[in-house]
Amino acid sequence: MAHEDDVAHANGVIRSMVGGHLYELGVSAGGLVLRFSSSWEVSLGAATSVGDAPPVETTSADCVAAHMPLLVADLDAAGIGEDGVLTLTLAGTTIRCAPEGDYEAWQLNGPDGELIVCLPGGGLAIWSARPA
């Protein structure tokens, strides 16, 4: 479970993601990577749900296929809950990635060096932007 102050800080940091569009999907043995025109990168390593579908492993063909229609869609909203769940809403469709007990479920890399990682159990590790 993430600390309330960490969640508020992280949600403030990721505000700059919103408005960019999803321009690239990448797949690796570790999961799915979403790259946005706002220069943010989202790595999903835990089971992920798209819309009303049940969560599926990010390395599965079903997960990749579920994300394909969202290519070039604008990111309407992004948020992190106190339970560590990451939500991204694109063109009215919500992607959800919940924490795992044994490994880091997701991470966000920002354009200025920001890094937010969902730790095992849902806590957050947050690194701020690099000094100018």
mmCIF file of C-alpha atoms in Angstrom, residues 2 11 34 49 52 63 74 77 116:
data_model
loop_
_atom_site.group_PDB
_atom_site.id
_atom_site.type_symbol
_atom_site.label_atom_id
_atom_site.label_comp_id
_atom_site.label_asym_id
_atom_site.label_seq_id
_atom_site.Cartn_x
_atom_site.Cartn_y
_atom_site.Cartn_z
ATOM 1 C CA ALA A 2 1.382 3.385 -1.014
ATOM 2 C CA ASN A 11 0.076 12.064 -9.249
ATOM 3 C CA LEU A 34 3.916 2.144 -23.827
ATOM 4 C CA SER A 49 -6.677 -5.083 -17.828
ATOM 5 C CA ASP A 52 -13.837 -4.270 -18.864
ATOM 6 C CA CYS A 63 -2.683 -8.251 -23.868
ATOM 7 C CA ASP A 74 -4.710 10.633 -26.609
ATOM 8 C CA ALA A 77 -6.143 10.757 -17.632
ATOM 9 C CA ILE A 116 8.116 6.234 -10.337
#
